[in-house]
mmCIF file of C-alpha atoms in Angstrom:
data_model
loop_
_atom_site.group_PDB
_atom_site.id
_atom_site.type_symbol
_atom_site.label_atom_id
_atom_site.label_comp_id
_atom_site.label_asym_id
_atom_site.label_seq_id
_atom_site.Cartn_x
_atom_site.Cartn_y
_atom_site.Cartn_z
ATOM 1 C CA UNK K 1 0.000 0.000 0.000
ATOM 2 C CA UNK K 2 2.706 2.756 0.977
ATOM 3 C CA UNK K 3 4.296 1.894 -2.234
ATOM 4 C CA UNK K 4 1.731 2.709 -4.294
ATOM 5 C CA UNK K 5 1.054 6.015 -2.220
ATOM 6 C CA UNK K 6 4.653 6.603 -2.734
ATOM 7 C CA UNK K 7 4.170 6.232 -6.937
ATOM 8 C CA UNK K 8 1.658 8.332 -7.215
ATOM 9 C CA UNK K 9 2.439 11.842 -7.276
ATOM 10 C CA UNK K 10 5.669 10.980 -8.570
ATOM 11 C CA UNK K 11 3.719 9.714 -11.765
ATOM 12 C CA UNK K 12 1.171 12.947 -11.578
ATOM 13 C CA UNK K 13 4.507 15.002 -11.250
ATOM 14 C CA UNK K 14 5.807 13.301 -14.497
ATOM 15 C CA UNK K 15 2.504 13.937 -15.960
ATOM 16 C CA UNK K 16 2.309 17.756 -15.061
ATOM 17 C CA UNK K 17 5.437 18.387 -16.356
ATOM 18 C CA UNK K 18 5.111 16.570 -19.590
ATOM 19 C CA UNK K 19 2.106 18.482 -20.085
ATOM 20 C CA UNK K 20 4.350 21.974 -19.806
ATOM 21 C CA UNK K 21 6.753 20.927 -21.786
ATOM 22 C CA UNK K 22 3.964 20.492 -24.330
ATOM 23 C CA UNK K 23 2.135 23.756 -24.240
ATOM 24 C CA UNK K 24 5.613 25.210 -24.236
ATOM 25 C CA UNK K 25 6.504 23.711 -27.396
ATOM 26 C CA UNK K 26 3.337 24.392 -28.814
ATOM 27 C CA UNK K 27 3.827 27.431 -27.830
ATOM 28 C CA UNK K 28 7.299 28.216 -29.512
ATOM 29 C CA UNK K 29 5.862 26.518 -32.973
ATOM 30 C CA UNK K 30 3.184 28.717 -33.002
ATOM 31 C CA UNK K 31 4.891 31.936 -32.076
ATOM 32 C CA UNK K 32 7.021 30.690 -35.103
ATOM 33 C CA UNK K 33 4.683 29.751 -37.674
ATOM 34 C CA UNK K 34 3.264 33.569 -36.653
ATOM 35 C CA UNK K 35 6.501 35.115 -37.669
ATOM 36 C CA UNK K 36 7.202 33.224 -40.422
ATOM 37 C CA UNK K 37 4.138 34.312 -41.970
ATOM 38 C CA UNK K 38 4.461 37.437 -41.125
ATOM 39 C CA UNK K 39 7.642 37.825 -43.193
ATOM 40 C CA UNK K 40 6.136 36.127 -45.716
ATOM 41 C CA UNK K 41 2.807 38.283 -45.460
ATOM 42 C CA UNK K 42 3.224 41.366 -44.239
ATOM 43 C CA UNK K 43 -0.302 42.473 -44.048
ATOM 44 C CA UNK K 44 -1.359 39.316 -41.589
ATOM 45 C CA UNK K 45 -0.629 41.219 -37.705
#
C-alpha cells in the first residue's frame, strides 16, 4: 500500500510536467509559424 502512495504523485509530477513541456513547445511553434508568416505576409498582424 505505501508503495503505491509513494508512486503516485511521482507519476502525476511526471505527468504535469510533460504536459508543460507540451504547451511550451506548442507554444514556440506557433509563435514561429506567426513570424514566419508574417515575413512572408506582411499584411497578416
Amino acid at each position: 500500500m505505501a508503495n503505491s502512495l509513494r508512486k503516485e504523485p511521482y507519476g502525476k509530477l511526471l505527468v504535469t510536467r510533460s504536459t508543460k513541456t507540451l504547451m511550451l513547445h506548442i507554444r514556440a511553434l506557433q509563435f514561429t509559424e506567426t513570424n514566419i508568416l508574417r515575413s512572408h505576409y506582411p499584411m497578416i498582424q
